[in-house]
Coordinates of C-alpha atoms in Angstrom, one line a residue:
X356 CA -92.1 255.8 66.7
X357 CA -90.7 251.9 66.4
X358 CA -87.0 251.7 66.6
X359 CA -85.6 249.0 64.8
X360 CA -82.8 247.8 66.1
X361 CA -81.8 244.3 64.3
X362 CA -79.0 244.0 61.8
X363 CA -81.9 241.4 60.3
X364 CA -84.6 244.2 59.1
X365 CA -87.3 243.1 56.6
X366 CA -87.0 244.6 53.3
X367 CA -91.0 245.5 54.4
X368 CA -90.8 246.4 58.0
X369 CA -92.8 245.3 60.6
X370 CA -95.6 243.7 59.0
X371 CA -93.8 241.2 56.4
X372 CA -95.7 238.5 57.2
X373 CA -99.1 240.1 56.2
X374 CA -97.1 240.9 53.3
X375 CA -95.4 237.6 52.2
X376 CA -98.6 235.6 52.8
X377 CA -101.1 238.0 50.5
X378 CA -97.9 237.6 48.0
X379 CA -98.2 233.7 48.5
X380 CA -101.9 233.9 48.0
X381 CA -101.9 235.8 44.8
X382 CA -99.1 233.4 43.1
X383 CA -101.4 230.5 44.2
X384 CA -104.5 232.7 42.9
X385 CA -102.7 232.9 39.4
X386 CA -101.5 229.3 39.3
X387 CA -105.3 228.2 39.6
X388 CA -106.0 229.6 36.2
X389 CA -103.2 227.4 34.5
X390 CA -105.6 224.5 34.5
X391 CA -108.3 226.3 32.2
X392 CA -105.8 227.5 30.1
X393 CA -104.0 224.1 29.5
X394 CA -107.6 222.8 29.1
X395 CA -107.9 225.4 26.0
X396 CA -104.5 224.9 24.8
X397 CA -105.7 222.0 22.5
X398 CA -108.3 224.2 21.3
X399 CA -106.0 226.8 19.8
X400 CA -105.8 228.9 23.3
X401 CA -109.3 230.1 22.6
X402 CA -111.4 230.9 26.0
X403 CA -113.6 233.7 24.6
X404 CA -117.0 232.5 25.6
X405 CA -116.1 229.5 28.2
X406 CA -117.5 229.7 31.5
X407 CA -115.0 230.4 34.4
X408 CA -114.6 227.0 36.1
X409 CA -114.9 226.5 39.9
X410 CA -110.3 226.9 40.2
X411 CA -110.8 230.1 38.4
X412 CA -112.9 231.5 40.9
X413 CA -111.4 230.4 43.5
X414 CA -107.7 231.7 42.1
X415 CA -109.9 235.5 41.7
X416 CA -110.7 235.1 45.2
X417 CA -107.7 234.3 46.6
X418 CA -106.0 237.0 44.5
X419 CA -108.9 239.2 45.9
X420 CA -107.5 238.7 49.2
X421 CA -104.0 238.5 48.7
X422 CA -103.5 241.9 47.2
X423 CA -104.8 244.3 49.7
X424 CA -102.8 242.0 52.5
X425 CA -99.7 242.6 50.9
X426 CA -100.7 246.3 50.1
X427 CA -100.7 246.4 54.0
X428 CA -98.0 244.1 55.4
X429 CA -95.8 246.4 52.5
X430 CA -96.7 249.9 53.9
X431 CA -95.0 251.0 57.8
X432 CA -96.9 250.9 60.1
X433 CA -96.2 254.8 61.0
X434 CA -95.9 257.4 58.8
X435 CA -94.7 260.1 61.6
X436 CA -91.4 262.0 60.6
X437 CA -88.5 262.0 63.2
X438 CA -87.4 265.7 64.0
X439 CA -84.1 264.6 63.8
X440 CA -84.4 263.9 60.2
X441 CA -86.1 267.3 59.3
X442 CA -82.8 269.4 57.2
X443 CA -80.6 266.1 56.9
X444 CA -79.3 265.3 54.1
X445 CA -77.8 262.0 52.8
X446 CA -74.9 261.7 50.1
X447 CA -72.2 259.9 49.2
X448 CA -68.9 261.8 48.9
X449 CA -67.9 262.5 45.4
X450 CA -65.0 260.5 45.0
X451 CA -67.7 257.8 45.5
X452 CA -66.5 254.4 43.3
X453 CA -69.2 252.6 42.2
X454 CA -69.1 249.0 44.0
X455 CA -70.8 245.5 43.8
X456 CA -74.1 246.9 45.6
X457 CA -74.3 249.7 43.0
X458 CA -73.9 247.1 40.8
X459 CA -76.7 244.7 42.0
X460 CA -78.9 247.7 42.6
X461 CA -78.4 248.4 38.9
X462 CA -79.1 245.4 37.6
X463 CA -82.3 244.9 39.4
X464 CA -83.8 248.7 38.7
X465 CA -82.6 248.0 34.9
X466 CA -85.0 244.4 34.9
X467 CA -87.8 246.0 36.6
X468 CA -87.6 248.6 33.9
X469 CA -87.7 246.4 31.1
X470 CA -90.6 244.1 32.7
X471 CA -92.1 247.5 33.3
X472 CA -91.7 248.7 29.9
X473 CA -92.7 245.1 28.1
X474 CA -96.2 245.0 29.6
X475 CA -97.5 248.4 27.4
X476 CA -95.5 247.3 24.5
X477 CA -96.6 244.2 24.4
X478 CA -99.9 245.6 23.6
X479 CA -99.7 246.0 20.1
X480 CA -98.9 241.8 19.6
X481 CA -101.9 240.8 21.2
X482 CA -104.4 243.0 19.8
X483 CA -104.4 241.1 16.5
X484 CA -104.9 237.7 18.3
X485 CA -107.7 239.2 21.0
X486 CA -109.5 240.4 17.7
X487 CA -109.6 237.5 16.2
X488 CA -110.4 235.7 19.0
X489 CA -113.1 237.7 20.5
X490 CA -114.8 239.2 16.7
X491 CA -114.3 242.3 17.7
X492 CA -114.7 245.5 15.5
X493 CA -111.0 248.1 15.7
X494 CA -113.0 250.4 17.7
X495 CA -114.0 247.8 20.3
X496 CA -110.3 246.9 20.3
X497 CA -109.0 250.1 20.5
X498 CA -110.8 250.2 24.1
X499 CA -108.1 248.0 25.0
X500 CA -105.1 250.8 24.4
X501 CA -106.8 253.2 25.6
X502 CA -108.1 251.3 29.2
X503 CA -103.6 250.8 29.0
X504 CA -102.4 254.0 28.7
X505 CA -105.0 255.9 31.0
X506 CA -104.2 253.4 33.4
X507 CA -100.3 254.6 33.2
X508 CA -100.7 258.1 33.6
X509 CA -102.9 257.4 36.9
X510 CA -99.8 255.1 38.0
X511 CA -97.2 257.9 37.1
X512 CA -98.4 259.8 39.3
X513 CA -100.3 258.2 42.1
X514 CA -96.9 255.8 42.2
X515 CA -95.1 258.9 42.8
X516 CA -97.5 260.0 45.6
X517 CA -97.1 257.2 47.6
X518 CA -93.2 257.3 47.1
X519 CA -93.0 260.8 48.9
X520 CA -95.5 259.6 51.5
X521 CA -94.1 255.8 52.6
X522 CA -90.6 255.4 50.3
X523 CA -89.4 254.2 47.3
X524 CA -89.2 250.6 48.0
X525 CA -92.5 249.9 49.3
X526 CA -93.7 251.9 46.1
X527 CA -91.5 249.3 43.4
X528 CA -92.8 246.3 45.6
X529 CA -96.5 247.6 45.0
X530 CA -96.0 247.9 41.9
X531 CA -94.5 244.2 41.5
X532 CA -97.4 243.1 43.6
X533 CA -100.1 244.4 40.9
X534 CA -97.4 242.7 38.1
X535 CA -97.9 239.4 39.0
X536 CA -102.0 239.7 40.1
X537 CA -102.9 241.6 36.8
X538 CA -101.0 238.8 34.7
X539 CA -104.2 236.8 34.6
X540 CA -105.7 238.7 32.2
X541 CA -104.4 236.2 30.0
X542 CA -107.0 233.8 31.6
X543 CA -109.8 235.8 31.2
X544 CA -112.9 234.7 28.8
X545 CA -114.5 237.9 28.8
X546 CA -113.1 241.3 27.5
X547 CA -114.3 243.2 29.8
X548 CA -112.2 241.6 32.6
X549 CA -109.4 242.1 30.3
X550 CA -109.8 245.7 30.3
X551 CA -110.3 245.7 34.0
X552 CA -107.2 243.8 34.4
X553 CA -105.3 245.6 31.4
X554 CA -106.1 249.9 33.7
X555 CA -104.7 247.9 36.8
X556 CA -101.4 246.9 34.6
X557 CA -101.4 250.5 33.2
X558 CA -101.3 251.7 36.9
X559 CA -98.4 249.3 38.0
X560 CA -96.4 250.1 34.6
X561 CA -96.5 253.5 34.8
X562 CA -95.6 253.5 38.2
X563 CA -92.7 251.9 38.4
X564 CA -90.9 254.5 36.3
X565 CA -90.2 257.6 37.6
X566 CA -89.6 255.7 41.5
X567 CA -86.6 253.9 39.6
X568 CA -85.6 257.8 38.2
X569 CA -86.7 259.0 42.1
X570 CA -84.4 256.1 43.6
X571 CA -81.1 256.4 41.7
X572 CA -80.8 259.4 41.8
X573 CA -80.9 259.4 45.6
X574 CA -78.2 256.4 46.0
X575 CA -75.7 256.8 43.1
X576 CA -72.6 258.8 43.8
X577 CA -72.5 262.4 42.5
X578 CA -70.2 262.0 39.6
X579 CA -71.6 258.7 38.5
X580 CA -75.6 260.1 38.8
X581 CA -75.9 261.8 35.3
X582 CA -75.3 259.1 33.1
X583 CA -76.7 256.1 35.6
X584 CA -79.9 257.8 35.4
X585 CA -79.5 258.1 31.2
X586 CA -78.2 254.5 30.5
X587 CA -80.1 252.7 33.1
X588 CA -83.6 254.6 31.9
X589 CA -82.5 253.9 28.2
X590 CA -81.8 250.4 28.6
X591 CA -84.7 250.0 30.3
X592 CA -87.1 251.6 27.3
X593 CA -84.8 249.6 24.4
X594 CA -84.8 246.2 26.6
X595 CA -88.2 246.4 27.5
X596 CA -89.5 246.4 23.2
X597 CA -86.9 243.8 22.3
X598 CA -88.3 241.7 25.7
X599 CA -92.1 242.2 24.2
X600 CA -91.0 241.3 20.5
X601 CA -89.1 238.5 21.2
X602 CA -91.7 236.9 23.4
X603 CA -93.9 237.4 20.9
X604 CA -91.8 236.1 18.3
X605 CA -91.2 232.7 20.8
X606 CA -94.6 232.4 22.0
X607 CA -97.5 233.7 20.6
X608 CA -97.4 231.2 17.6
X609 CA -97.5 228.3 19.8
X610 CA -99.3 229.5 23.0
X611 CA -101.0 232.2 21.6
X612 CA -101.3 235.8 22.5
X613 CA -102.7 234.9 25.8
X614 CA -99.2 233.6 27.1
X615 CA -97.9 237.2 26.5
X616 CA -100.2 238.3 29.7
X617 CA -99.4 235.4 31.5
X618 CA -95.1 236.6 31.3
X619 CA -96.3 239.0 34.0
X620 CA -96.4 236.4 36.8
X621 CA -92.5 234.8 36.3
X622 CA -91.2 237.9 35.4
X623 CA -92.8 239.2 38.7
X624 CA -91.8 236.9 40.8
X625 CA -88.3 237.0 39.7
X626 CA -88.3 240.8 40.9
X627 CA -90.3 240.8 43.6
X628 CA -87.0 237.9 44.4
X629 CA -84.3 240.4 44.0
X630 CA -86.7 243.3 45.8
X631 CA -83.9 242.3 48.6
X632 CA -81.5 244.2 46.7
X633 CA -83.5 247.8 46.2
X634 CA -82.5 249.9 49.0
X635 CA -84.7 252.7 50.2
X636 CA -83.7 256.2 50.5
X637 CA -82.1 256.8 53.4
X638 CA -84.3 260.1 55.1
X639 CA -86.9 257.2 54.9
X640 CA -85.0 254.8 57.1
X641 CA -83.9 257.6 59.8
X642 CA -87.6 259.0 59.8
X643 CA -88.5 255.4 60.9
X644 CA -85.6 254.8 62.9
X645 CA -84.5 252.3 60.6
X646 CA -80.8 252.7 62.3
X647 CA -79.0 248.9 61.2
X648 CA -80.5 249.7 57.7
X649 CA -79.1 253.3 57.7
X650 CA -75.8 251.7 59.2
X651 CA -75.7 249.6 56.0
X652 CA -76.3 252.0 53.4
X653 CA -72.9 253.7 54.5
X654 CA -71.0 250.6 54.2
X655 CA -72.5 249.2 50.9
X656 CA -73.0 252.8 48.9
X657 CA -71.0 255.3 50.9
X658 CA -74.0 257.3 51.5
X659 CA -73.6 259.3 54.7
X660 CA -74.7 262.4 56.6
X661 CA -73.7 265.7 55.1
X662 CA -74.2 268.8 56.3
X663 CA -76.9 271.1 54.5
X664 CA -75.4 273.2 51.6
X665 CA -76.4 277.3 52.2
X666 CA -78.8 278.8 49.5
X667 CA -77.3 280.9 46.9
X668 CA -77.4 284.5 46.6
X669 CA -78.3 285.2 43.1
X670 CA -80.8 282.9 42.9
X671 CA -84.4 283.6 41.7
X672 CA -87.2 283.5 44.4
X673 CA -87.4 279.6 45.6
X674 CA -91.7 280.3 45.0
X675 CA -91.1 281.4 41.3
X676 CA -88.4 278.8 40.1
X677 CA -90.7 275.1 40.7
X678 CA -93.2 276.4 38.8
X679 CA -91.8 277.4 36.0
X680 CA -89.5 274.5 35.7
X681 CA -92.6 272.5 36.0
X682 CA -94.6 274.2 33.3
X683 CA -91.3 273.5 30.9
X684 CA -91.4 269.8 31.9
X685 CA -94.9 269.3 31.5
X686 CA -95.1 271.1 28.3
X687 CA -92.2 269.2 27.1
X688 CA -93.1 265.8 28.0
X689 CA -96.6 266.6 26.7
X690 CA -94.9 267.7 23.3
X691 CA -93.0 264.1 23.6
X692 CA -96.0 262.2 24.0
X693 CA -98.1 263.4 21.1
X694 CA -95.3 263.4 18.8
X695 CA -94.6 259.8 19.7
X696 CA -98.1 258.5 20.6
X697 CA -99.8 260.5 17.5
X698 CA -97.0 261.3 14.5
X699 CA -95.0 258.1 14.8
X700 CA -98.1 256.2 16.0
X701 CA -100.0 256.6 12.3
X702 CA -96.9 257.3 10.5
X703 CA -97.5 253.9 8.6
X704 CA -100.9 254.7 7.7
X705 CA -99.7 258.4 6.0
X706 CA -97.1 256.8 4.1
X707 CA -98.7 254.4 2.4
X708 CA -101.9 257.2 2.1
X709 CA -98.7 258.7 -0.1
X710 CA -98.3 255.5 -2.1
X711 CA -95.8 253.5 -0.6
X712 CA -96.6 250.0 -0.1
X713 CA -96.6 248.5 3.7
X714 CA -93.0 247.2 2.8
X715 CA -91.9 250.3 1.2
X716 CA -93.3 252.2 4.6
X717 CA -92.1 249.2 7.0
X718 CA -89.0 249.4 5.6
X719 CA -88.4 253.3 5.8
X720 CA -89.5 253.3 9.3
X721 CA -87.3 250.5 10.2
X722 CA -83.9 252.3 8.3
X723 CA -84.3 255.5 10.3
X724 CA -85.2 253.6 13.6
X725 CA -81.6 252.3 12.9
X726 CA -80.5 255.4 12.9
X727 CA -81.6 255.9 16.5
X728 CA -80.0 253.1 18.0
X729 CA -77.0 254.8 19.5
X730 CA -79.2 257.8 20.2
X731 CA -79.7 256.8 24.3
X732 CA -75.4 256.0 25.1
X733 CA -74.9 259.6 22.9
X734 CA -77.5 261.3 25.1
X735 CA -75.9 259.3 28.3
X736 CA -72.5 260.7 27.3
X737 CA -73.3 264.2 26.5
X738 CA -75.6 264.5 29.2
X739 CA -73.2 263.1 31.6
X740 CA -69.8 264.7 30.2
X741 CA -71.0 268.1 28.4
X742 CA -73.7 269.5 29.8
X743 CA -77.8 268.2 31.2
X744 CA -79.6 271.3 30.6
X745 CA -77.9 271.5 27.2
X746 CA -78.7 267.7 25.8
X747 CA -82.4 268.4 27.3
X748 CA -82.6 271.2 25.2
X749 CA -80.7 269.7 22.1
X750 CA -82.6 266.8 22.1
X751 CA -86.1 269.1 22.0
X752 CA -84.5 270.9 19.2
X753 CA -83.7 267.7 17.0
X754 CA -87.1 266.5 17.3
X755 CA -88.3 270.0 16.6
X756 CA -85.9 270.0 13.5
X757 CA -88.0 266.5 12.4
X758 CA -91.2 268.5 12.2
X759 CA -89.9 271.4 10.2
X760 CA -88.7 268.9 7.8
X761 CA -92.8 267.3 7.9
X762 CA -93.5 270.4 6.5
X763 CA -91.8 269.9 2.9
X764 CA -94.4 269.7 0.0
X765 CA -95.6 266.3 -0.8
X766 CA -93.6 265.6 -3.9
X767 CA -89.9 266.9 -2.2
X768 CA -91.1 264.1 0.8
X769 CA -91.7 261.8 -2.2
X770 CA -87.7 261.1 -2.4
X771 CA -87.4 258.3 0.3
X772 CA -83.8 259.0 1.1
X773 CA -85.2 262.6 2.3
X774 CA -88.2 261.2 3.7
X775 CA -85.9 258.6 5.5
X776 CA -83.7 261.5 7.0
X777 CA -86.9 263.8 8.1
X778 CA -88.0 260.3 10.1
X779 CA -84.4 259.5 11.9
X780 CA -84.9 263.0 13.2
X781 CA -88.3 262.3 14.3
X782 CA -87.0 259.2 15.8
X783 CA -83.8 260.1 17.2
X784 CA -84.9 263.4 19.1
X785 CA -87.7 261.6 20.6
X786 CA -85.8 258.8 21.7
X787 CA -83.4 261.6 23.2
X788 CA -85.8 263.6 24.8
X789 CA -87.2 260.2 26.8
X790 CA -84.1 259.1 27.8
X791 CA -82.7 262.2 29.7
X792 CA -86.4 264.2 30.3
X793 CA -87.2 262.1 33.3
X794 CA -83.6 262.3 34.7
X795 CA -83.4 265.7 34.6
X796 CA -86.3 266.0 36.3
X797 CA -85.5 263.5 39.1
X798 CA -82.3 266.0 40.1
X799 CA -84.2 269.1 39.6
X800 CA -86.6 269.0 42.8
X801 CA -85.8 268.2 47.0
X802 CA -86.7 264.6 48.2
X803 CA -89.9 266.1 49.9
X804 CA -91.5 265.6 46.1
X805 CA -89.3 264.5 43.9
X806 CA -91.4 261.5 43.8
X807 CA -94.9 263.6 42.7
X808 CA -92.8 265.8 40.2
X809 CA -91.0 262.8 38.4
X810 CA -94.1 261.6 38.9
X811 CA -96.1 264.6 37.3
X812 CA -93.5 264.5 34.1
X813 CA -94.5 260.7 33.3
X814 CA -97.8 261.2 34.0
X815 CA -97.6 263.9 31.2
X816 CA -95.9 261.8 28.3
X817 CA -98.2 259.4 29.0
X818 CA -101.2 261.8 28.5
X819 CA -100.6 262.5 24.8
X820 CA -100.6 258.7 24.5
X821 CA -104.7 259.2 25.9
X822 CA -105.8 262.1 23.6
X823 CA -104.4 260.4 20.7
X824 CA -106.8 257.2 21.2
X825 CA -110.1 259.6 21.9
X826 CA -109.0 261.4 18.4
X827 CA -108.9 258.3 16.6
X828 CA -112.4 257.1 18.1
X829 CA -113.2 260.1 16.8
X830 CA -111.8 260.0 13.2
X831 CA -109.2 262.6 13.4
X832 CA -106.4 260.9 12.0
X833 CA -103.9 263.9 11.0
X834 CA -101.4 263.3 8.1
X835 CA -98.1 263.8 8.6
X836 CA -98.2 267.8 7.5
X837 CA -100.9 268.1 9.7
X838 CA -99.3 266.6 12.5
X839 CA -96.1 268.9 11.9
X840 CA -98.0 271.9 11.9
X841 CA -99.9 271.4 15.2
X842 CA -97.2 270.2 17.6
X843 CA -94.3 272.7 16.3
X844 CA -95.5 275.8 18.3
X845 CA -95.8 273.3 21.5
X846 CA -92.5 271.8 21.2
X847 CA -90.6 275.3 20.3
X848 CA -92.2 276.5 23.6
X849 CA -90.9 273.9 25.4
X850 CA -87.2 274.1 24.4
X851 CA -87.4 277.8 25.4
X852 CA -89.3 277.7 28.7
X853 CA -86.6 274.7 29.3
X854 CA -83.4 277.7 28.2
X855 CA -85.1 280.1 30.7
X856 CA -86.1 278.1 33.9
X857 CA -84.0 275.0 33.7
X858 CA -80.3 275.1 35.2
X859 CA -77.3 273.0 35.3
X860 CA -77.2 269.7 37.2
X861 CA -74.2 267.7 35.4
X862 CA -71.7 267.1 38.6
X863 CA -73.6 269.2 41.1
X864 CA -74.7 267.2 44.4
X865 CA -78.3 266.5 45.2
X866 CA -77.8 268.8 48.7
X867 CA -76.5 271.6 46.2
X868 CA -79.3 271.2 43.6
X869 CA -82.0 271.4 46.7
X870 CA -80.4 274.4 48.3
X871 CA -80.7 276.2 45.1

């Protein structure tokens, strides 16, 4: 194994300048599609049908190159674990305060989140435009959300893959990487290169996710982890829709919806500029003898050596416990995802089926959505303060309440005030369950996987997202009932699998948490 010995250490190891010249050669690639697209700016930002010109190419092919360069100047060059690093465990005390490089690293993990989070929502503002632009039938569209969300549950869990196998840094930088390369599918004249391009951003957006989850929860002081993980992943999900709405808001009617692709490449680069600030977990920096990093980490986040914590007695076998935590997550995030991908997702199209206008239905969904607002600091606080297990479960049990109420007859649902209550309890457990299910999962299993299993849980409430789009190519567009009816017995399941295999993690250390 390379010892590295400098106080200087690339955020990339050894190979950064592989790495820094693919990342020059993909912002160069991108900037060498600007000149078509200012070319069909005075033609209402219309490209559908042009051929590529000879810069385009040219920008693909340097893009081409760039990426896998800076795939390979990111990752170490060796993967082999230090003995010395096999049982250590890394924590900082719990008396902990957070400081200025908490702070930064905060900050940094919160922007990638929302630039994570914009791409997929941003979605639903360009589809109208790349319809009318392109003369394409909803179906044909409807490719396009699909191609998106498949793509981010592959990245959920491939990203967490590679963050067990070569850290959680490298991961976030690939995943900035494929951020600013896949923003050209603004550029593109043909829709079929924007659904090659749109899966690649699906992979990078739902990567990034649960390696923030992975991260923090490995660097932030005990006592401080429970609700960091909460607000940070909330603030991420809220910031990220407001950041796709108001650029849409700003931009589309003047550059079209083409310019909201193209928001991938500053918005990139403005991470991949404060990458310097994401620390990596520190059992990755002793395996590769990373010792000035390591030396670092104790004096910016207190995180230092602690001796292993002894197993528990009266624990259940450590074979039987994983798995069926697991099967509780996954059902649950599964349960998430087709209540918020499917139910909320055509909850416009049942109400006016019922005979509200679009208003009328806008209007309603918008009152109980306000209803949710403070739903992610009240699940930060309880989660953080009362009890993790306990919010997990309450927030399954809200949601779970919503559906029951679905179930009213027709006319009783036919008094909007009732109607708007049954939504805000749609609205507000869901929101819940998203902002502490990935946390708790994050603390629940040993660094070995955490990355895979956080991994595995987003993969899974982005699945529901995927069946939802193959139902409605099919024509099975449920009501509202309907809906109810099918995801009650899931969602039930889940809070109880979650009350029998789940356990407490509010103010327990990570070394505890893996011991048990």
């Amino acid at each position: 194994m390379v010892l590295i010995a400098s106080s200087r250490v690339s955020m990339v190891g050894e190979r950064w300048p592989l790495f820094w010249a693919g990342c020059f050669a993909i912002s160069a690639g991108v900037l060498l599609h600007l000149p078509m697209l200012a070319m069909a700016h005075a033609m209402g930002n219309h490209l559908s049908g042009m051929p590529m010109d000879g810069w385009m190419y040219l920008g693909m092919g340097l893009i081409g190159v760039g990426v896998p360069a800076a795939i390979i100047g990111a990752l170490p060059k060796h993967r082999s674990i230090d003995d010395a690093s096999v049982g250590t465990t890394f924590e900082a005390p719990d008396d902990t305060p957070l400081t200025r490089s908490h702070a930064a690293v905060l900050v940094v993990l919160t922007l990638g989140l929302i630039i994570d989070t914009m791409k997929p929502a941003t979605l639903g503002f360009v589809l109208p435009g790349m319809r009318g632009e392109y003369g394409m039938a909803k179906s044909t569209a409807a490719l396009l959300p699909f191609v998106a969300l498949t793509g981010t549950t592959v990245g959920s869990f491939l990203w967490g893959w590679l963050a067990d196998i070569y850290g959680r840094r490298v991961s976030i930088l690939l995943s900035t990487i494929l951020f600013v390369s896949t923003s050209i599918c603004g550029a593109m004249p043909s829709y079929d290169w924007n659904l090659v391009m749109c899966f690649l951003m699906g992979c990078s957006a739902g990567g990034m996710l649960p390696v923030v989850y992975t991260l923090l929860a490995e660097v932030m002081p005990p006592r401080h982890r429970s609700w960091v993980l909460v607000l940070v992943g909330g603030t991420g999900l809220v910031g990220g829709y407001l950041a796709a709405s108001g650029a849409a808001h700003l931009f589309e009617p003047l550059f079209g919806w083409r310019s909201l692709w193209l928001q991938g490449f500053p918005t990139g680069l403005l991470l991949l500029a404060m990458a310097r600030w994401i620390p990596e977990s520190p059992r990755f920096l002793l395996q590769r003898g990373m010792h000035a990093e390591l030396a670092a980490m104790t004096r910016r986040f207190g995180i230092v050596r602690r001796p292993p914590v002894a197993a528990p007695t009266d624990t259940a076998p450590a074979a039987a416990y994983p798995r069926e935590l697991t099967a509780a997550l996954v059902i649950t995030a599964l349960s998430w995802s087709f209540v918020n991908f499917g139910l909320l997702l055509w909850l416009p199209t049942d109400l006016q089926d019922r005979g509200f206008s679009a208003e009328i239905a806008s209007g309603i969904i918008a009152s109980s959505a306000l209803v949710a607002l403070p739903t992610i600091v009240i699940a930060a606080v309880l989660y953080s303060r009362w009890s993790s297990k306990r919010t997990l479960i309450g927030t399954v049990l809200l949601t779970l309440a919503g559906l029951v109420g679905a179930l009213l007859p027709a006319q009783t649902l036919a008094w909007p005030p009732l109607l708007v209550a049954v939504i805000a309890l749609l609205v507000v457990g869901t929101n819940g369950l998203i902002a502490v299910l990935l946390p708790y999962a994050a603390e629940n299993y040993s660094m070995g996987v955490r990355g895979r299993a956080t991994g595995l849980i987003a993969a899974s409430n982005k699945f529901g997202g995927v069946a939802v789009q193959l139902a409605a190519f099919a024509g099975m567009i449920p009501t509202l009932g309907g809906a109810a009816v099918a995801l009650i017995v899931p969602m039930g399941l889940s809070a109880a699998l979650i009350a029998r295999a789940g356990r407490e993690t509010r103010g327990r250390s990570l070394r505890e948490l893996e011991a048990a």
